[in-house]
Coordinates of C-alpha atoms in Angstrom, one line a residue:
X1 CA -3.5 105.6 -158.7
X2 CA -0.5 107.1 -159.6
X3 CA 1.5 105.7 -162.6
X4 CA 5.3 106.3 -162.8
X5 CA 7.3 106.0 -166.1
X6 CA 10.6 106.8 -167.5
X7 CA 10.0 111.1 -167.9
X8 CA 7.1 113.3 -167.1
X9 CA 3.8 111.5 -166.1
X10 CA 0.2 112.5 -167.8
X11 CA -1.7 112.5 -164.9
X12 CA -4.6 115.0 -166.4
X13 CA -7.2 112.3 -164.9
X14 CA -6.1 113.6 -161.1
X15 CA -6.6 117.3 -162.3
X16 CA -10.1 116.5 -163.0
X17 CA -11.1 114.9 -159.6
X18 CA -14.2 113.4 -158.5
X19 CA -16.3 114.6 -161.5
X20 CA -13.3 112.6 -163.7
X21 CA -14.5 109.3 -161.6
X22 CA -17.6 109.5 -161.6
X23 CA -16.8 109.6 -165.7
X24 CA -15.6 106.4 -165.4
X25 CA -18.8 104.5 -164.3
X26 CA -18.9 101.2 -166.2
X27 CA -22.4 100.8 -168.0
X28 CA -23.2 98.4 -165.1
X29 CA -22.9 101.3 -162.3
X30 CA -24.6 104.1 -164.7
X31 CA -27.5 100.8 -164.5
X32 CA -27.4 100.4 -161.1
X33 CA -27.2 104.6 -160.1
X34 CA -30.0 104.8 -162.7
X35 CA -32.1 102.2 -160.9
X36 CA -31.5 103.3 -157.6
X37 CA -32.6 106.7 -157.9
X38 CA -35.8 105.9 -159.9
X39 CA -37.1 103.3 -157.1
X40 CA -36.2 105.9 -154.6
X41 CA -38.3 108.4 -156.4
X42 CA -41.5 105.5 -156.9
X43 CA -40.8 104.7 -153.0
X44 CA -41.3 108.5 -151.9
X45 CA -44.3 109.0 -154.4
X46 CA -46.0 105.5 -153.0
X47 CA -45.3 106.0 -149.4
X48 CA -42.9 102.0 -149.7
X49 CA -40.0 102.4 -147.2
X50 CA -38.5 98.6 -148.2
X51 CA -38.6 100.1 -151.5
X52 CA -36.6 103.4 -150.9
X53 CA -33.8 101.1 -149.0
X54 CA -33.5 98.9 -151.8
X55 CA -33.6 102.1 -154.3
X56 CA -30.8 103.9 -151.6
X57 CA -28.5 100.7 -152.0
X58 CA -28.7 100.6 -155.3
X59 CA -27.4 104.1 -155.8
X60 CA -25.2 104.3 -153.1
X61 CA -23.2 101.1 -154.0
X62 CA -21.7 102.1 -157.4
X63 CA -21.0 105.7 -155.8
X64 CA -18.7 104.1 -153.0
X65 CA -16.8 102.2 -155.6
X66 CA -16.2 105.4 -157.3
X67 CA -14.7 106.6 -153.9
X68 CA -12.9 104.0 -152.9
X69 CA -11.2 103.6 -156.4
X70 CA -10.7 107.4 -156.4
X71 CA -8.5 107.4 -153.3
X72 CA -6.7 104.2 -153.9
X73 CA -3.4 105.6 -154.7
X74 CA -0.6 103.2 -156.8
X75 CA 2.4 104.0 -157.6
X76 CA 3.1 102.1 -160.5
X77 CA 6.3 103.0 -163.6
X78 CA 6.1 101.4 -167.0
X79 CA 8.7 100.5 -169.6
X80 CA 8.6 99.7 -173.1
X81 CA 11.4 98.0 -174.9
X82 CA 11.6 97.2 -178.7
X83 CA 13.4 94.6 -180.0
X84 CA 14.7 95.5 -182.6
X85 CA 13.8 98.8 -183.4
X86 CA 14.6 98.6 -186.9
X87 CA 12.9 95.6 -188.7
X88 CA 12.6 94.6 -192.5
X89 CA 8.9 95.3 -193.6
X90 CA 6.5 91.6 -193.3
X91 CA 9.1 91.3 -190.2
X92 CA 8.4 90.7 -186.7
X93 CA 9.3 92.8 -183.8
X94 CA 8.6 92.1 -180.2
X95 CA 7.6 94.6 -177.8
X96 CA 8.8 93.7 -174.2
X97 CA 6.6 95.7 -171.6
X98 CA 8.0 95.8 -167.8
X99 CA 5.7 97.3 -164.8
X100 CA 7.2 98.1 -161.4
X101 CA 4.7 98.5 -158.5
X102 CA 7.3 101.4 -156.4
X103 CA 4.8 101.4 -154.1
X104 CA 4.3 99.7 -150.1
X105 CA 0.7 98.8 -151.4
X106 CA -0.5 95.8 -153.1
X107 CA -2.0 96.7 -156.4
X108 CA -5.7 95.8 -157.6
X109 CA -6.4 93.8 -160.7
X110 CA -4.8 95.7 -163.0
X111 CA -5.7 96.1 -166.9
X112 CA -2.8 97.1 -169.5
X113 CA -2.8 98.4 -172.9
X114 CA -0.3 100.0 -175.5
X115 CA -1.9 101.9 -178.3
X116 CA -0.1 100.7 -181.5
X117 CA -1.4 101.8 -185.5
X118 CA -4.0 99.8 -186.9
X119 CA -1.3 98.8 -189.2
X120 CA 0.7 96.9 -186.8
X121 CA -2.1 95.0 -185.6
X122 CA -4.7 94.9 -182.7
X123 CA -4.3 97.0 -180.0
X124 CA -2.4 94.2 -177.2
X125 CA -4.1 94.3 -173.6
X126 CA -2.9 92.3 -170.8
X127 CA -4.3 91.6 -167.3
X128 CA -2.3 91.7 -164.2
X129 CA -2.9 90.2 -161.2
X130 CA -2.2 91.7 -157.9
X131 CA 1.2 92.9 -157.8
X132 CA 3.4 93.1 -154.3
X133 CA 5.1 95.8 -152.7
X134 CA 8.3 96.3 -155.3
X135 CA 7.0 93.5 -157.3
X136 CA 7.7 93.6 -161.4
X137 CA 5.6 92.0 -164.0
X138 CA 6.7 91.7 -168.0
X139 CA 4.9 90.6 -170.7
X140 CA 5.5 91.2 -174.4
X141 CA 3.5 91.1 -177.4
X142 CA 4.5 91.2 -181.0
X143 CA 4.0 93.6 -183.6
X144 CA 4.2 92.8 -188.0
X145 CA 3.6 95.2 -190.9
X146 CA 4.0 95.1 -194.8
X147 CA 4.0 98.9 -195.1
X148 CA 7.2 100.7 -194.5
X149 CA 6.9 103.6 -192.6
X150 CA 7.7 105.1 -189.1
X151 CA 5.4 104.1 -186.3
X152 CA 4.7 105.2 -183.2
X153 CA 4.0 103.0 -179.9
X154 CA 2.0 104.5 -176.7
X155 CA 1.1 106.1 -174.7
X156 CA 0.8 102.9 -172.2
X157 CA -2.5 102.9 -170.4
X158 CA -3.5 101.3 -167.2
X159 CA -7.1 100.7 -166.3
X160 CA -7.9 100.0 -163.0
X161 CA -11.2 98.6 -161.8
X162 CA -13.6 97.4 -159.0
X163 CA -14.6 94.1 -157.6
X164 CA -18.5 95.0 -158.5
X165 CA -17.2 95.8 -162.0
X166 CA -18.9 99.2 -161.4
X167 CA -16.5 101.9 -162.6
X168 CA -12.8 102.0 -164.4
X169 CA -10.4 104.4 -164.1
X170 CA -7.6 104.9 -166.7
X171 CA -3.9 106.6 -166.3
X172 CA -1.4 107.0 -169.2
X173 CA 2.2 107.5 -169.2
X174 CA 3.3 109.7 -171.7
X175 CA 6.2 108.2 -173.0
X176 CA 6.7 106.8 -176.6
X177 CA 8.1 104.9 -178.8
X178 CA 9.3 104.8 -182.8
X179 CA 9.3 101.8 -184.3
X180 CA 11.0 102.0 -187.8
X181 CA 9.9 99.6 -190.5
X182 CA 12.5 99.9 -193.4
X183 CA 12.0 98.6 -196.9
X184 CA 12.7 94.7 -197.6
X185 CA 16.2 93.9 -198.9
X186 CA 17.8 91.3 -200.4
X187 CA 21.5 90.0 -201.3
X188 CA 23.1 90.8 -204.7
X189 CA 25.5 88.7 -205.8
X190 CA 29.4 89.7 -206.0
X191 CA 30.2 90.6 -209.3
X192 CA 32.8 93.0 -211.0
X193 CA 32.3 94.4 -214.6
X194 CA 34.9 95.0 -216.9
X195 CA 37.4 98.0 -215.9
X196 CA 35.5 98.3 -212.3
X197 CA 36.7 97.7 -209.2
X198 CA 36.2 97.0 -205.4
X199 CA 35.7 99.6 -202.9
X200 CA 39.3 99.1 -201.5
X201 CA 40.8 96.8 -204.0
X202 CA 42.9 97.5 -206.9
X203 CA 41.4 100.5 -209.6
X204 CA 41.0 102.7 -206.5
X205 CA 41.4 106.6 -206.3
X206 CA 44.4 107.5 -204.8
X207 CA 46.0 110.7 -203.6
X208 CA 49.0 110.7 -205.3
X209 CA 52.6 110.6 -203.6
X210 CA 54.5 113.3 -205.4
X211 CA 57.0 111.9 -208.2
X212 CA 59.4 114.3 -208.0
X213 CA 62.0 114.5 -205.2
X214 CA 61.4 118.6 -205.2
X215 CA 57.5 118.2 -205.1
X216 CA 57.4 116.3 -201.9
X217 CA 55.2 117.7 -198.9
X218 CA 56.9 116.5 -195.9
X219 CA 54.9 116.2 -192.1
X220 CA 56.0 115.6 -189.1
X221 CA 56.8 112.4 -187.7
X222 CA 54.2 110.3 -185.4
X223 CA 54.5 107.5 -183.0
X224 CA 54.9 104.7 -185.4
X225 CA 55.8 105.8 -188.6
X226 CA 58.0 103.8 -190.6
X227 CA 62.2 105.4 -190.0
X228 CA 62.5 104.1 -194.0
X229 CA 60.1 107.5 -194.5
X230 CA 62.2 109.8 -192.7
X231 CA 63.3 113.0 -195.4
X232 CA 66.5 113.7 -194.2
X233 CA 66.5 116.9 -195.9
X234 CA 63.2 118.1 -194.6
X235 CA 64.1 117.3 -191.4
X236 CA 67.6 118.9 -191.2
X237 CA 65.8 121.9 -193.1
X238 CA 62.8 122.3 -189.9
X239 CA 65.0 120.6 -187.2
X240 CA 62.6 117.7 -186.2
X241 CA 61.8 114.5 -187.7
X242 CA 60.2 114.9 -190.9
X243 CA 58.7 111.9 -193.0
X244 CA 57.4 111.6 -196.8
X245 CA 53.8 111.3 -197.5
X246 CA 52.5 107.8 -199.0
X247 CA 49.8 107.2 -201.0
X248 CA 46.3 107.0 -199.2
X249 CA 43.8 105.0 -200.6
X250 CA 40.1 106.9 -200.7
X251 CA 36.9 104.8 -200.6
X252 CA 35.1 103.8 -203.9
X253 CA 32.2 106.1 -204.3
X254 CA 28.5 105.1 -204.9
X255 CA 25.5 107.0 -205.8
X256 CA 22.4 105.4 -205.4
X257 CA 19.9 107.4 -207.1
X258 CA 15.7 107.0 -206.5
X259 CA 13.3 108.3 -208.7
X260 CA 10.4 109.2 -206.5
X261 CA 8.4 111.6 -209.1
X262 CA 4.1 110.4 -208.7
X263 CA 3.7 110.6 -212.7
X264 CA 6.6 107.4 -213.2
X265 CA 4.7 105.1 -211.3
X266 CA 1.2 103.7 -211.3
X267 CA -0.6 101.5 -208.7
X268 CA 0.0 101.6 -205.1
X269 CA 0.7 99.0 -202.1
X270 CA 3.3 96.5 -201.6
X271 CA 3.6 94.9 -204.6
X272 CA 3.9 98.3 -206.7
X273 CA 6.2 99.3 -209.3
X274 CA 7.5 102.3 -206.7
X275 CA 7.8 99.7 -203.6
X276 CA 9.7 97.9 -206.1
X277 CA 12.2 100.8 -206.6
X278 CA 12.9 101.7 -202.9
X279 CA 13.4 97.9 -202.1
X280 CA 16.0 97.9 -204.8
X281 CA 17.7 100.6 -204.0
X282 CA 17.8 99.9 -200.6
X283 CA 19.2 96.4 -201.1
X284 CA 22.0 98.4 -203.2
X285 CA 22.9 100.9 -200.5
X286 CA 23.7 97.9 -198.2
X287 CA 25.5 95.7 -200.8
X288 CA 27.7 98.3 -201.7
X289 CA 28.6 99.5 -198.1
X290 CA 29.5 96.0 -197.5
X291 CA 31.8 95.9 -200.4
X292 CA 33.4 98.7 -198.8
X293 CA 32.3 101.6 -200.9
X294 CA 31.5 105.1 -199.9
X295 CA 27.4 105.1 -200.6
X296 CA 25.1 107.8 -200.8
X297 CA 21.3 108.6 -201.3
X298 CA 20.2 110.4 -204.3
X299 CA 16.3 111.2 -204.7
X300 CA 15.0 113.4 -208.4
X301 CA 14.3 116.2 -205.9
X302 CA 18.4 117.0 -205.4
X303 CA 17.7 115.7 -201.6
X304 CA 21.3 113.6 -200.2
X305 CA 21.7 111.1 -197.6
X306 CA 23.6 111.7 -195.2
X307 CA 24.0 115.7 -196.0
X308 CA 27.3 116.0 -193.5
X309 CA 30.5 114.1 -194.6
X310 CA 33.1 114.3 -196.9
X311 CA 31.3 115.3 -200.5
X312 CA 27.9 114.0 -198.8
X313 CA 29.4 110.5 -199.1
X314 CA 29.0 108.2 -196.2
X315 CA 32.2 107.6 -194.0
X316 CA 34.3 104.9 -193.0
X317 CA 33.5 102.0 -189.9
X318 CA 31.1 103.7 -187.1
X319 CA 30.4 106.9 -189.3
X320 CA 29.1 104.2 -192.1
X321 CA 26.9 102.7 -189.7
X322 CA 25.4 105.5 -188.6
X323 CA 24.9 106.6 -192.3
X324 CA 23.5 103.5 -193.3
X325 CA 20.6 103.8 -190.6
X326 CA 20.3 107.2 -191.6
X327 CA 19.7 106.2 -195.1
X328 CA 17.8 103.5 -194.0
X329 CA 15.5 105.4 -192.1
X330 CA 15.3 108.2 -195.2
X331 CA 13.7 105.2 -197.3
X332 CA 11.2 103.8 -194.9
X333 CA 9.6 107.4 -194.9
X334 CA 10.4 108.5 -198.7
X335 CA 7.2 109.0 -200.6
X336 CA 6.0 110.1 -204.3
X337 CA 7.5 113.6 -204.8
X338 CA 5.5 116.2 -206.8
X339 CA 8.6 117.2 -209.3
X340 CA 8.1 116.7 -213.0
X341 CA 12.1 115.9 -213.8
X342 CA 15.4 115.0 -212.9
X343 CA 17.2 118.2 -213.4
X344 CA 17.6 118.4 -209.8
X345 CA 19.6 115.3 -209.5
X346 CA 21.4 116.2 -212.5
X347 CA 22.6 119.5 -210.8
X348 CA 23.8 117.6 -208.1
X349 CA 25.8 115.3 -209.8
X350 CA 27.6 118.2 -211.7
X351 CA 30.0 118.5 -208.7
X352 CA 32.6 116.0 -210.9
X353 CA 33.9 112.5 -210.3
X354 CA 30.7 110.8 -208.3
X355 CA 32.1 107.4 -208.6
X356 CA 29.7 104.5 -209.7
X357 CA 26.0 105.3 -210.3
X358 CA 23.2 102.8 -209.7
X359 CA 19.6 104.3 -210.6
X360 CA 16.4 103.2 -209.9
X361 CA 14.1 105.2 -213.2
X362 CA 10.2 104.6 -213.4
X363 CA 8.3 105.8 -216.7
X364 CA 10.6 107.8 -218.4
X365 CA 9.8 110.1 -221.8
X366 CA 12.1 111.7 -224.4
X367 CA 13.0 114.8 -221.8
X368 CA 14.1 113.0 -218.8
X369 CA 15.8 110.3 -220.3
X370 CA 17.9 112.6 -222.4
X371 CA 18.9 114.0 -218.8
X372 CA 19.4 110.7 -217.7
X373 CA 21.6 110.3 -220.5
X374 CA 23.7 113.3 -219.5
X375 CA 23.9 111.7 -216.1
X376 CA 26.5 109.2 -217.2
X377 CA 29.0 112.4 -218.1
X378 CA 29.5 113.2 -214.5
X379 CA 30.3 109.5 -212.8
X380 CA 32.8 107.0 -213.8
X381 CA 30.5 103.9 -214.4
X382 CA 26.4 103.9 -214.3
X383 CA 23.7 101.1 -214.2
X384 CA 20.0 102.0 -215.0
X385 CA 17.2 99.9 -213.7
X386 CA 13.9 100.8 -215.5
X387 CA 10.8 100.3 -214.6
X388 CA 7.4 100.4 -217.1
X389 CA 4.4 101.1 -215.1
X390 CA 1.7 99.9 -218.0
X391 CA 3.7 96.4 -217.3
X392 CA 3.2 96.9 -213.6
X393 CA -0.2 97.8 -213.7
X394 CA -0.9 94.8 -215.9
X395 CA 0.7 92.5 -213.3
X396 CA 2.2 90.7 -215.8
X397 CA 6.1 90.0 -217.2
X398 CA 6.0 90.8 -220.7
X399 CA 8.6 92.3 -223.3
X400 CA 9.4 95.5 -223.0
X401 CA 7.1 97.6 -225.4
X402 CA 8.7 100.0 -228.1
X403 CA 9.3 103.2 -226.3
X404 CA 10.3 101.4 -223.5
X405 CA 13.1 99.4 -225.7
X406 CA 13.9 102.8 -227.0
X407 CA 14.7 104.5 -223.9
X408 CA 16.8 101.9 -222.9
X409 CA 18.4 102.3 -226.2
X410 CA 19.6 105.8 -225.8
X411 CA 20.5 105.1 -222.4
X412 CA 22.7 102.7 -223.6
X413 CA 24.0 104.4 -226.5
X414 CA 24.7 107.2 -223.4
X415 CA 27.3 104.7 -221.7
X416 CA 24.9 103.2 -219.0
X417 CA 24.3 99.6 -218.2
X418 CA 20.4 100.0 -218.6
X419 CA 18.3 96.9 -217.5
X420 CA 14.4 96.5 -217.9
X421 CA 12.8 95.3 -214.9
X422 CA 9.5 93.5 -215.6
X423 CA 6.8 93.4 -212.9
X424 CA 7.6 90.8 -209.6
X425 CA 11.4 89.9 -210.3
X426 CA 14.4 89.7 -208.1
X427 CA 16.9 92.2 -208.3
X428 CA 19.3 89.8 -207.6
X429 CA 18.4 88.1 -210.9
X430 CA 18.3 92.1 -212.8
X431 CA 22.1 92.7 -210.9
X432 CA 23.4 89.6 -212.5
X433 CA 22.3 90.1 -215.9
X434 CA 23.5 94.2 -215.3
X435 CA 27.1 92.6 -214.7
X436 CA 26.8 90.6 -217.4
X437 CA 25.7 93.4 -219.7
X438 CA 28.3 95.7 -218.5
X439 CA 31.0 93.2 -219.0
X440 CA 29.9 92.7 -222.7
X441 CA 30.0 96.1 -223.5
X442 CA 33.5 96.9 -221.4
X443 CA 34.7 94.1 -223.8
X444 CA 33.2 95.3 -227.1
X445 CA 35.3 99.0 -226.5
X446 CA 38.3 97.2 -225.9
X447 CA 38.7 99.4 -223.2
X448 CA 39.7 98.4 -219.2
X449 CA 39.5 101.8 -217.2
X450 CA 40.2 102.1 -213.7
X451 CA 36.9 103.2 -212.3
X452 CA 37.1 104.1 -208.8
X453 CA 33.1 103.1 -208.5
X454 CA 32.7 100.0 -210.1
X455 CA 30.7 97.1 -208.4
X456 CA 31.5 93.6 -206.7

């Protein structure tokens, strides 16, 4: 048999040859081998002739469905399509599986299987009937886990067998498949604080057009532009159409920050106080690139999603998208990181104006949340979620103990909107009271700044 598929073909069972079929005796043609050859030896040692054709039949018949089954040739290509390939964790995704017999031959009774990760579920076999000359069969099976992670799917196998049930032969193509479980998110409500505002509404940075008459930097004229922009004396000065430069809006900025560090988080598994944390600040990255803002990924190791762009930010329409998967795909796969602090994160925020802030903190001691605190300096408005892991590990909402209510004090006292987040609630729920909080202390200063990175 010869199985096709989309690429190179693993067909290391042909290399092997006869000694590779044999291999593949079922345990009821090793039985009947076994039994022929020992009543052909007690037929030879008694002198019983009936008893050495019975013996010789016996052995003979599973070797000729080895030989027959070795030289049945198919040629048979596999697919695999996901859909989706992306898909929320405790989500389903189907996997559609298409065979093509390519062939003049009708196929045998076919058996196939996909190899999948425990995780996803039981591995999915199928059996096919005969299948004509240029004949396709599809089936599909579905796949579910509560773990986010990156998966992979194949090789697809087909096992081939003989009437008698005697021996099975098995070829795998060798193409695979990613499926990409990303963490669960949910939507935030729209809300603005006090001196924020949206990603492309008013409050937003722009380059400014130059005041004076003398400062302004002319270019040349496009299809389109507006004649009312046309700088007569730039244009009589180069001898083409010159027109003045306008105001351009820039995107809101967002940094979502993580903090992955092993020692601020206790327990493990789907429920956990770090689950917790990449849920939430996955259900921020989208809820802000949907209120138009300019969003990034921030982990306590310095590491940024997506690393190409405009200051690391993510760009505008089909650049966004793409970013968004990318940073989508960077929190299926993030894990605990081995770093002791957030001085890494603070070093990259040192660059200047970073726009809003939203953070994600576990356990945090005197140290690291007097680097938190410094955070605030370097971005324009910044909201703290806080996680205690002796709450988490108790399973159970309580107040917030003393150092925890103290850290959130200083944090506070720094300038950030700093929430608690007790074990099992809905960040939906946390982002309202945030807005809330941040639009009692906006109103306590007195103050209404335009923040370019405010939330709504």
């Amino acid at each position: 048999m010869t199985a096709g598929a989309p690429g190179p073909v693993d067909d290391s069972d042909d290399k092997g040859g006869l000694r590779a079929a044999l291999s593949g005796l079922t345990t009821r043609g090793r039985s009947f081998l076994a039994a022929g050859v020992a009543a052909a030896v007690c037929a030879y040692a008694l002198g019983q002739g009936d008893l050495l054709r019975v013996g010789l039949l016996l052995a003979v018949l599973p070797l000729v469905c080895v030989t027959v089954l070795y030289r049945t040739r198919y040629r048979v290509a596999g697919s695999r399509r996901l859909s989706p390939s992306r898909v929320p964790a405790g989500s389903e995704a189907r996997v559609h599986l298409r065979m093509d017999n390519v062939s003049r031959l009708h196929t045998g009774l076919l058996m196939l299987q996909d190899r999948v990760p425990y995780v996803l579920g039981p591995r999915p076999r199928f059996v096919l009937d005969r299948v004509e000359p240029g004949g396709v069969r599809e089936v599909s099976y579905r796949v579910r886990s509560d773990l986010r992670g990156r998966y992979p799917l194949g090789p697809l196998q087909l096992q081939l067998s003989d009437p008698f049930g005697m021996c099975e032969l098995t070829r795998s193509f060798n193409a695979y498949d990613t499926l990409v479980v990303i963490p669960r998110t949910e939507p935030l409500p729209a809300l603005r604080l006090a001196g924020s505002a949206t990603g492309y509404g008013d409050g937003r940075q722009r380059s400014l057009a130059l005041a004076g008459e003398d400062d302004i930097i002319p270019r040349g004229y496009r299809h389109g532009d507006d004649l009312r922009r046309v700088h007569w004396r730039s244009t009589a000065r180069y001898g083409e159409l010159m027109v003045r430069r306008e105001e351009q809006p820039q995107r809101a900025r967002c940094t979502v920050l993580l903090d992955t560090r092993r020692i601020a988080y206790q327990g493990t598994g789907p429920g956990s106080a770090f689950e917790w944390a990449v849920s939430g600040a996955a259900s921020a990255l989208v809820h802000m690139l949907e209120r138009g803002f300019a969003v990034r990924l921030l982990t306590d190791e310095g590491s940024v999603v997506p690393e190409e762009g405009a200051d690391g930010f993510a760009g505008s329409t089909q650049d966004s998208a793409d970013s968004a998967g990318l940073m989508m795909d960077s929190l299926a796969v993030v894990d605990h990181s081995d770093g002791g602090g957030l001085s890494r994160a603070y070093d990259v925020l040192r660059g200047g104006d970073e726009g809003l802030l939203v953070a994600f903190f576990g356990d945090l001691d005197e140290e690291q949340t007097a680097v938190a605190a410094r955070m605030r300096q370097r971005s324009r408005g910044a909201v703290a979620f806080v996680l205690d892991g002796d709450d988490w590990a108790r399973g159970a909402e309580a107040v917030p103990p003393a150092p925890v209510s103290d850290r959130l004090r200083l944090l506070r006292e720094a300038g950030w909107t700093a929430v608690a987040v007790p074990p099992g609630v809905e960040l939906a729920r946390l982002w309202q009271q945030a807005g809330q909080d941040g639009g009692a202390q906006s109103s306590v200063a007195g103050t209404t700044t335009g923040l370019s990175g405010g939330w709504s």
